PDB file of C-alpha atoms in Angstrom:
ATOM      1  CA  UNK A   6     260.240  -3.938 -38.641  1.00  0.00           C
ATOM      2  CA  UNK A   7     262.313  -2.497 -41.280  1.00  0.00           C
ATOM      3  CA  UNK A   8     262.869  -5.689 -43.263  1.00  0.00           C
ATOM      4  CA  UNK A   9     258.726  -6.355 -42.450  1.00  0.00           C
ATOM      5  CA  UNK A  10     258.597  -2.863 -44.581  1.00  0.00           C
ATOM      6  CA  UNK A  11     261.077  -3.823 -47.002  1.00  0.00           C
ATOM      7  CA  UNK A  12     259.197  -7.272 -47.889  1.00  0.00           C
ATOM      8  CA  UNK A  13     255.407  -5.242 -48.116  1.00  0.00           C
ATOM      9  CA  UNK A  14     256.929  -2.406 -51.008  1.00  0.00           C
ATOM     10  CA  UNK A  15     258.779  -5.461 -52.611  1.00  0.00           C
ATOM     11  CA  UNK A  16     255.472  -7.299 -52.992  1.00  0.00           C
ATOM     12  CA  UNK A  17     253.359  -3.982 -53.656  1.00  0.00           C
ATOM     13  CA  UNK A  18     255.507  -3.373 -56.254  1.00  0.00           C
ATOM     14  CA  UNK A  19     255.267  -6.440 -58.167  1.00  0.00           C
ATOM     15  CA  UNK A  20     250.801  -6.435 -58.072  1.00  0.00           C
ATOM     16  CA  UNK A  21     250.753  -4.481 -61.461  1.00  0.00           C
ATOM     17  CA  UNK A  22     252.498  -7.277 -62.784  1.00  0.00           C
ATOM     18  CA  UNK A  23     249.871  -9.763 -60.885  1.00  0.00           C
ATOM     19  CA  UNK A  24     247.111  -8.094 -61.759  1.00  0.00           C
ATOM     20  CA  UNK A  25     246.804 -10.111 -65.060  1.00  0.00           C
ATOM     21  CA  UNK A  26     247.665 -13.036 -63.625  1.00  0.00           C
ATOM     22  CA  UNK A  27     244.518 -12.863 -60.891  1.00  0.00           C
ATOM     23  CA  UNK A  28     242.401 -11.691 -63.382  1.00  0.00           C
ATOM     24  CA  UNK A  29     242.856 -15.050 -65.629  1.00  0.00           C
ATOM     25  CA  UNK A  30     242.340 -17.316 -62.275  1.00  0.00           C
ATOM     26  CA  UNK A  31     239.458 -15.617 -61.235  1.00  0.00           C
ATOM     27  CA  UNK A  32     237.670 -15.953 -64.808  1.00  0.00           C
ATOM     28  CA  UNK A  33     238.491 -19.464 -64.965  1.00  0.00           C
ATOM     29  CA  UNK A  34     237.857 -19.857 -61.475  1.00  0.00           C
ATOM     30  CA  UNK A  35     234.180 -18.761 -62.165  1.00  0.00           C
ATOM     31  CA  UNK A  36     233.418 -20.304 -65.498  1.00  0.00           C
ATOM     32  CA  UNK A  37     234.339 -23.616 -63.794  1.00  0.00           C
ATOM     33  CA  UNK A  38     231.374 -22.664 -61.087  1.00  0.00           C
ATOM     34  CA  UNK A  39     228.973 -21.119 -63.487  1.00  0.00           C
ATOM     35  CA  UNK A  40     229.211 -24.997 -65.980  1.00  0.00           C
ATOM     36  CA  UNK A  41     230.153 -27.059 -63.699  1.00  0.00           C
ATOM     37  CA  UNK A  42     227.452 -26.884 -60.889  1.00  0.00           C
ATOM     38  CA  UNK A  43     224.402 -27.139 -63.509  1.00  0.00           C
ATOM     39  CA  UNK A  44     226.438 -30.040 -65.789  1.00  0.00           C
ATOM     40  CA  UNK A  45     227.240 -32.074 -62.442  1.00  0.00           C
ATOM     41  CA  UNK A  46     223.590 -31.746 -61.329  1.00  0.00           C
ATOM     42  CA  UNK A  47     222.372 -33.285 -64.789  1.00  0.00           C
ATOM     43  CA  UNK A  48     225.254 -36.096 -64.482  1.00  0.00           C
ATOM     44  CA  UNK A  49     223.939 -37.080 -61.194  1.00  0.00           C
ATOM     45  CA  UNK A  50     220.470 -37.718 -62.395  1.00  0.00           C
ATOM     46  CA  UNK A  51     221.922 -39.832 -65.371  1.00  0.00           C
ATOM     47  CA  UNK A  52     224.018 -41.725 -62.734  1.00  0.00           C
ATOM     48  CA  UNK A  53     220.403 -42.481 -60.665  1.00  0.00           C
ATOM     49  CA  UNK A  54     218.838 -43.140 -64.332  1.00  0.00           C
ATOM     50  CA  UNK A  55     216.449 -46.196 -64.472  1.00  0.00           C
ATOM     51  CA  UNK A  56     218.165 -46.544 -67.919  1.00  0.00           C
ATOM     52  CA  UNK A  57     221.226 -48.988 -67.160  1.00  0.00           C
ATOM     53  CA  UNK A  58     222.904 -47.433 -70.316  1.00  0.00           C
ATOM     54  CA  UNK A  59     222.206 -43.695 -69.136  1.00  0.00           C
ATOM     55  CA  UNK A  60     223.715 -44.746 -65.643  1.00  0.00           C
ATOM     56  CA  UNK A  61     226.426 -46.560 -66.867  1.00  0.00           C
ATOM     57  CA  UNK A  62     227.647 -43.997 -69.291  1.00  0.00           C
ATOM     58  CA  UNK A  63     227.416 -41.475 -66.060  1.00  0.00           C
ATOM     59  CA  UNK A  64     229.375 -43.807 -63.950  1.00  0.00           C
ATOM     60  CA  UNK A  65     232.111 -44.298 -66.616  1.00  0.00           C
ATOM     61  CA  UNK A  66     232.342 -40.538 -66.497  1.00  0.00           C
ATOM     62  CA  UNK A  67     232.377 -39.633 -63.186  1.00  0.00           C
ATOM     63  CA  UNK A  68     235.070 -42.475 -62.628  1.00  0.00           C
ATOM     64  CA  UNK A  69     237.159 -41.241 -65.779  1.00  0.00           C
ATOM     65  CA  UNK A  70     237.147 -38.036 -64.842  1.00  0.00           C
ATOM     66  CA  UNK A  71     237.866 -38.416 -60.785  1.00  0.00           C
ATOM     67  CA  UNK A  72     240.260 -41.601 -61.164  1.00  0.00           C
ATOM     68  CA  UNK A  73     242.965 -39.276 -63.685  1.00  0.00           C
ATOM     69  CA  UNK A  74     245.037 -35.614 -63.272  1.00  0.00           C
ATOM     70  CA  UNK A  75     242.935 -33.131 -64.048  1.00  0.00           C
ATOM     71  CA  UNK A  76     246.634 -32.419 -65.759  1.00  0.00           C
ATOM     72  CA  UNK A  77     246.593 -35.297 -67.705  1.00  0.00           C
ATOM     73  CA  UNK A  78     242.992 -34.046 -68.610  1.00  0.00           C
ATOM     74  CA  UNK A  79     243.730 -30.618 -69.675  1.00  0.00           C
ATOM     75  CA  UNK A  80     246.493 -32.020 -71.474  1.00  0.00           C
ATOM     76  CA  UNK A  81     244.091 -34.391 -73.866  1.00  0.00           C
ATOM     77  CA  UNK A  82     241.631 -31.601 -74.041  1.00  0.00           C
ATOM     78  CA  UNK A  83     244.348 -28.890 -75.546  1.00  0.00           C
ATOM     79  CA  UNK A  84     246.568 -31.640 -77.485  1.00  0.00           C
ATOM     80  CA  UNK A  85     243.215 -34.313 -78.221  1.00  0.00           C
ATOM     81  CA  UNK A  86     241.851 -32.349 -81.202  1.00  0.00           C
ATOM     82  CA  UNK A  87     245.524 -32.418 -83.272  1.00  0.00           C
ATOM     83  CA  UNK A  88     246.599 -36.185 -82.398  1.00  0.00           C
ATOM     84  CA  UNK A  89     243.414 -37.624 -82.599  1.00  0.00           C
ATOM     85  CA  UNK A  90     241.734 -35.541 -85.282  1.00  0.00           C
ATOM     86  CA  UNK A  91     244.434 -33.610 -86.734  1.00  0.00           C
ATOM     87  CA  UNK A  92     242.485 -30.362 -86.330  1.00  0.00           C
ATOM     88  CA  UNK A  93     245.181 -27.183 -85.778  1.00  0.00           C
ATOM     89  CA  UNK A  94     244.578 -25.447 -82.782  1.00  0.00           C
ATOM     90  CA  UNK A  95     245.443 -21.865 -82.237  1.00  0.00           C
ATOM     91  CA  UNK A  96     247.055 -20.203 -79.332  1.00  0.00           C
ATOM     92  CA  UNK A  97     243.452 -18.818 -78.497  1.00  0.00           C
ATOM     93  CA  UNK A  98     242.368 -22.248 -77.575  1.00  0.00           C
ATOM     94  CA  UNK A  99     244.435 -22.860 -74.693  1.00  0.00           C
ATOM     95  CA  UNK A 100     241.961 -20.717 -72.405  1.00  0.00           C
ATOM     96  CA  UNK A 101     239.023 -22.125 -74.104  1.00  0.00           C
ATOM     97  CA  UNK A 102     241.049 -25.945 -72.899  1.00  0.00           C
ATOM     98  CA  UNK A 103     241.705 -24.808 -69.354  1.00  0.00           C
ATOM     99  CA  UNK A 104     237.933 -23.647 -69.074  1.00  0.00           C
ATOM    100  CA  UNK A 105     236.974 -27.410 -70.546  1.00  0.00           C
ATOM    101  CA  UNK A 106     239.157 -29.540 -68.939  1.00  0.00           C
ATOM    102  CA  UNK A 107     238.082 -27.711 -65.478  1.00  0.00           C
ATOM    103  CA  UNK A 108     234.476 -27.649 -66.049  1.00  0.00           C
ATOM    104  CA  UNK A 109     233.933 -31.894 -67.268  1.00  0.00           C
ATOM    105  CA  UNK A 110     236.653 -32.961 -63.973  1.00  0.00           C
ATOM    106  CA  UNK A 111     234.750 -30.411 -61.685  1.00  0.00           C
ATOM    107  CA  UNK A 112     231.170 -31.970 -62.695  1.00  0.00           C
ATOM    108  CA  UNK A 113     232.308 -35.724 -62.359  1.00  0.00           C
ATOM    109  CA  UNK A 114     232.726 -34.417 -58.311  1.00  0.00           C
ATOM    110  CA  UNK A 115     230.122 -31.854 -58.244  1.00  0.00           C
ATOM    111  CA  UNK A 116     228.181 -35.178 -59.465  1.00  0.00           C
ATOM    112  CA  UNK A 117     228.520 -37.379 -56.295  1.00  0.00           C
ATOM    113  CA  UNK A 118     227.838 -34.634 -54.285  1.00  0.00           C
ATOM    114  CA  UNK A 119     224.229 -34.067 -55.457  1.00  0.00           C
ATOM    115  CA  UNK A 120     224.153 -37.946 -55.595  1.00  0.00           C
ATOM    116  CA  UNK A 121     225.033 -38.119 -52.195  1.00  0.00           C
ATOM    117  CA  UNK A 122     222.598 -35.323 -50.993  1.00  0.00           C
ATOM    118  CA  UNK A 123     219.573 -36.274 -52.734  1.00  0.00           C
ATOM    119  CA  UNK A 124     219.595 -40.020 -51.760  1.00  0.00           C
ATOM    120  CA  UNK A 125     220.220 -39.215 -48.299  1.00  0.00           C
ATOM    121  CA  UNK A 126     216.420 -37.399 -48.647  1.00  0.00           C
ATOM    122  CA  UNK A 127     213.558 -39.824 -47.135  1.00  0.00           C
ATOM    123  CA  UNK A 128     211.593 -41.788 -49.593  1.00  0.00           C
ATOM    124  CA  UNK A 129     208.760 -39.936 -47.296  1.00  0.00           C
ATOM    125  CA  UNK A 130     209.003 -36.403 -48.791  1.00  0.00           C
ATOM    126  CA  UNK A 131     208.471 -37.993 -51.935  1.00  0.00           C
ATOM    127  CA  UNK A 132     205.211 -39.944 -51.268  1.00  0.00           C
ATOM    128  CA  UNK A 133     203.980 -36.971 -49.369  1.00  0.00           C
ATOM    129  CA  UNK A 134     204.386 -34.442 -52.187  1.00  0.00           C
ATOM    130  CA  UNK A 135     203.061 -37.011 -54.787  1.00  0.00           C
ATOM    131  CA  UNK A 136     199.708 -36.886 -52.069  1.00  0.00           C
ATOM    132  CA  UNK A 137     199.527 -32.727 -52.483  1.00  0.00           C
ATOM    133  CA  UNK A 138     199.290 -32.928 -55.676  1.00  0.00           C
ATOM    134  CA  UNK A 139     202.904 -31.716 -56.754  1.00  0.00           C
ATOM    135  CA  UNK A 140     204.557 -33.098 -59.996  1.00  0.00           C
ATOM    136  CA  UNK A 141     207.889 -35.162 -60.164  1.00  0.00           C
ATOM    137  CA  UNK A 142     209.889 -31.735 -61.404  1.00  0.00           C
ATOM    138  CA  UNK A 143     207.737 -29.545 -58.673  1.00  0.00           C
ATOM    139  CA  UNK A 144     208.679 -32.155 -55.921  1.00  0.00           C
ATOM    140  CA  UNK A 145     212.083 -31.845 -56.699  1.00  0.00           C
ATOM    141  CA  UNK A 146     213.266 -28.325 -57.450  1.00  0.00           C
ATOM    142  CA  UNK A 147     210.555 -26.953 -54.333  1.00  0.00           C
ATOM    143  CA  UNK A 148     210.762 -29.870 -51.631  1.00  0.00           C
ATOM    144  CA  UNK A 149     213.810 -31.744 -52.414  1.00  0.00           C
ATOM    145  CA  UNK A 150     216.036 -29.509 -54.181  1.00  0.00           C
ATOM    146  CA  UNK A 151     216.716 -26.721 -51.601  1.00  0.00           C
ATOM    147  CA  UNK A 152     217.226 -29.102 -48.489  1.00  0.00           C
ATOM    148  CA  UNK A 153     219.433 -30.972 -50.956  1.00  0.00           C
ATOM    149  CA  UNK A 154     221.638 -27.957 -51.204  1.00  0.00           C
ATOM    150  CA  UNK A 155     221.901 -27.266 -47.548  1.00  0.00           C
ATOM    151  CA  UNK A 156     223.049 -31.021 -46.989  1.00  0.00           C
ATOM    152  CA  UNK A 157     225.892 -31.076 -49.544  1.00  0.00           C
ATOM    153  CA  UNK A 158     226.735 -27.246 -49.203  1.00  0.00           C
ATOM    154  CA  UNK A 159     229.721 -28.155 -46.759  1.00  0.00           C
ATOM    155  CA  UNK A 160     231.223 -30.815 -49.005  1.00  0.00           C
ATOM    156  CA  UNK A 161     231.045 -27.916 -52.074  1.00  0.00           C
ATOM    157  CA  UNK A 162     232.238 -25.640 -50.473  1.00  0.00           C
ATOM    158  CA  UNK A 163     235.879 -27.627 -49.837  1.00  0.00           C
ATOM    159  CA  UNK A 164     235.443 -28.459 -53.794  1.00  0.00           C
ATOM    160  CA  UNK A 165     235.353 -24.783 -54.412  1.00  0.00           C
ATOM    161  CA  UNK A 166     238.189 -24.134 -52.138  1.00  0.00           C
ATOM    162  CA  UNK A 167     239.850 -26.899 -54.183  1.00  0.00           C
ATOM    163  CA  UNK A 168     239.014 -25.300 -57.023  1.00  0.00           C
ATOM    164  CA  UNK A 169     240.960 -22.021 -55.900  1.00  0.00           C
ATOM    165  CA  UNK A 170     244.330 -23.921 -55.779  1.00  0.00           C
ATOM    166  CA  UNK A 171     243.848 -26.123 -58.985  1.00  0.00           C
ATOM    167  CA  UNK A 172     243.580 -23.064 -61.092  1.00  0.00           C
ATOM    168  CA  UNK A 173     247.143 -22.947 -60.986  1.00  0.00           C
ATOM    169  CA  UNK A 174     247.300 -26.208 -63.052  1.00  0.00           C
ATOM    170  CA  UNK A 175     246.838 -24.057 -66.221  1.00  0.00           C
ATOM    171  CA  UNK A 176     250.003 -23.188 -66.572  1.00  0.00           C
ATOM    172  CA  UNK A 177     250.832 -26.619 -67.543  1.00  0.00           C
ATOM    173  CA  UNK A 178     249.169 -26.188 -71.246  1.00  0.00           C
ATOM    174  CA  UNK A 179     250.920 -22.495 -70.976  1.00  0.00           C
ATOM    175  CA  UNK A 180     248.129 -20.543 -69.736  1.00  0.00           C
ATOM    176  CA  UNK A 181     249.388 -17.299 -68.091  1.00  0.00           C
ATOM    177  CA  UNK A 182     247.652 -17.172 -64.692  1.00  0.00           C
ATOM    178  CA  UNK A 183     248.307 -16.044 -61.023  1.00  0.00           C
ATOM    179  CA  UNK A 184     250.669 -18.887 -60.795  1.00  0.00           C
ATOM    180  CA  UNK A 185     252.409 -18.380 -63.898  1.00  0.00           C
ATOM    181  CA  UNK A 186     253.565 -14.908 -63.387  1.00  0.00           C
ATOM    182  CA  UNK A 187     254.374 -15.534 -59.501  1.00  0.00           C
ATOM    183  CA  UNK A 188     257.050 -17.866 -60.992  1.00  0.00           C
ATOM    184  CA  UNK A 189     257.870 -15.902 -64.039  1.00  0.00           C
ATOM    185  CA  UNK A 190     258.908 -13.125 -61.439  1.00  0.00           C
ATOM    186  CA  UNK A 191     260.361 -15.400 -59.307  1.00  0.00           C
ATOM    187  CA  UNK A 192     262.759 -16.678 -61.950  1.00  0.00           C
ATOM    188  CA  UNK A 193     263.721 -13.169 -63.381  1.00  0.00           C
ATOM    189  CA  UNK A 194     264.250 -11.494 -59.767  1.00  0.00           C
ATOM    190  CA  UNK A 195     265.654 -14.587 -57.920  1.00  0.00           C
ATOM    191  CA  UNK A 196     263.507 -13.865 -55.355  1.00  0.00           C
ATOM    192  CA  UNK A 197     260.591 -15.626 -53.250  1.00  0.00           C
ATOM    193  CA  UNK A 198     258.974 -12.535 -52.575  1.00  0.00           C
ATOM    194  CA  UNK A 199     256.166 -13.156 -55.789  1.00  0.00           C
ATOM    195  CA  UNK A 200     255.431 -16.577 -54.232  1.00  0.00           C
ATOM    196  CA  UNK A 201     254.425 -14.912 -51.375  1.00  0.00           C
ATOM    197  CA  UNK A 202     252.556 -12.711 -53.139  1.00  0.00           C
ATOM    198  CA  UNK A 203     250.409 -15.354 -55.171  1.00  0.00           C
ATOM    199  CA  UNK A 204     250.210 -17.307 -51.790  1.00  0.00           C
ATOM    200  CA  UNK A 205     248.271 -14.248 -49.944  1.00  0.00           C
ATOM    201  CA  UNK A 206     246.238 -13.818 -52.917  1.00  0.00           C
ATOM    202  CA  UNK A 207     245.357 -17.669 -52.815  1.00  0.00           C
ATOM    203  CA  UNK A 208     244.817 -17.701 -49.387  1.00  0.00           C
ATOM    204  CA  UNK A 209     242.821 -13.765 -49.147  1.00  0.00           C
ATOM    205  CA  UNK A 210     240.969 -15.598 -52.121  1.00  0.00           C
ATOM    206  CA  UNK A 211     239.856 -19.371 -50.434  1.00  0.00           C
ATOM    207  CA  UNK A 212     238.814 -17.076 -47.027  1.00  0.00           C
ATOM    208  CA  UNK A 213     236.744 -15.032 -49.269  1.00  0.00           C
ATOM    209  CA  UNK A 214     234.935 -17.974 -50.563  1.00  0.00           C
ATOM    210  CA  UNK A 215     234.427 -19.542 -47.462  1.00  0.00           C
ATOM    211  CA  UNK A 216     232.679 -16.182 -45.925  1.00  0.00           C
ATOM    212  CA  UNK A 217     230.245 -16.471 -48.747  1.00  0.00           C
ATOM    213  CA  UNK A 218     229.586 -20.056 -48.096  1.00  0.00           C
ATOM    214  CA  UNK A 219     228.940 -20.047 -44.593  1.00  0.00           C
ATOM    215  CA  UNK A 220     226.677 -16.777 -45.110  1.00  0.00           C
ATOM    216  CA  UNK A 221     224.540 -18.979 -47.513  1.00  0.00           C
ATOM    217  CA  UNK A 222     224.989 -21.934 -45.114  1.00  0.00           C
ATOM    218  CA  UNK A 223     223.126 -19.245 -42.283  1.00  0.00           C
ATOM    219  CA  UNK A 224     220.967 -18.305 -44.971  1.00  0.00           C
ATOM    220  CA  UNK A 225     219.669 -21.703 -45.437  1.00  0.00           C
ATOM    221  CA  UNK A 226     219.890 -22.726 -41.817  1.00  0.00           C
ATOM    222  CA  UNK A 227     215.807 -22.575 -41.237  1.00  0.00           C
ATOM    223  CA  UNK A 228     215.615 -26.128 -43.091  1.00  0.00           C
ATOM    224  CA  UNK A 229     217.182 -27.372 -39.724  1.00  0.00           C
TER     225      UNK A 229
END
């Protein structure tokens, strides 16, 4: 019980220290969201474009972008603009990378999802709304859209969970996040105590997230 003690002051002592370190992975945590769910909506429609260029340019993406590291992606995104275009990048950019690289790879998935959710809709809906009255953009966003979002909420949700954990990738073009400082302690105290710190926060964080998806997954449960 003592050592249980020991271990909870050891890890209370180091949050100051963490509290920088969470802040950065929730704010790119919630950029990614805020782009990335709107951008992979409007990539989904170019990948069901009539246009064969359209879709093939959204194919190309989405299988860029989900068949490489979201590493190697951050890693083009922060170097790309010196090696390719020999524009100087300052150390202010790195963040503005991280938020890039997370929001195109997140989109390219977020993508197939709505893909995946609004074909599964019956051709029906759409001939009976077209009989009301109700325009193509009506149809979708009032009949289509929200029984769209019930179908695919489950498969977002694990993307968002994903999301949670791949924030620590950042620290691979030097952002400071949750990760970063976990391991900067780590090193300096030669201890595993601030790995189980970022661990609980990771883990406090994902079962946070999933509460609020399964309360919108209730919320929307009438479309059953």
């Amino acid at each position: 019980m003592e050592q249980i003690m020991n271990w909870l002051m050891e890890i209370a002592s180091m949050l100051p220290q963490l509290f920088d370190g969470m802040a950065v992975t929730i704010q790119i945590f919630v950029v990614t969201l805020v782009f990335s769910l709107p951008l992979g909506l409007l990539v989904s429609f170019g990948r069901m474009a009539k246009n064969p260029v359209i879709r093939w340019i959204a194919r190309a993406y989405i299988s860029i972008m989900r068949g490489t590291p979201l590493m190697l992606q951050l890693f083009i995104v922060y170097f790309g603009p010196y090696y390719i275009f020999r524009i100087r990048v300052t150390n202010d950019y790195r963040l503005w990378a991280v938020f890039i690289g997370f929001v195109i790879n997140y989109a390219a998935y977020f993508a197939e999802i709505y893909r995946s959710g609004i074909q599964s809709m019956p051709a029906g809906q759409y001939e009976a709304a077209k009989l009301l009255g109700y325009s193509r953009f009506q149809t979708f966003f009032k009949i289509i859209f929200p029984q769209v979002v019930k179908r695919i909420l489950p498969s977002v949700t694990n993307e968002v969970i994903t999301l949670v954990k791949d924030t620590s990738l950042a620290f691979t073009i030097s952002v400071i996040e949750m990760f970063t400082v976990a391991r900067q302690l780590a090193s300096s105290q030669v201890s595993m105590m601030p790995f189980v710190a970022a661990g609980i926060f990771y883990y406090v964080f994902n079962l946070l997230v999933a509460v609020v998806m399964e309360f919108f997954e209730k919320k929307l449960s009438y479309y059953q």
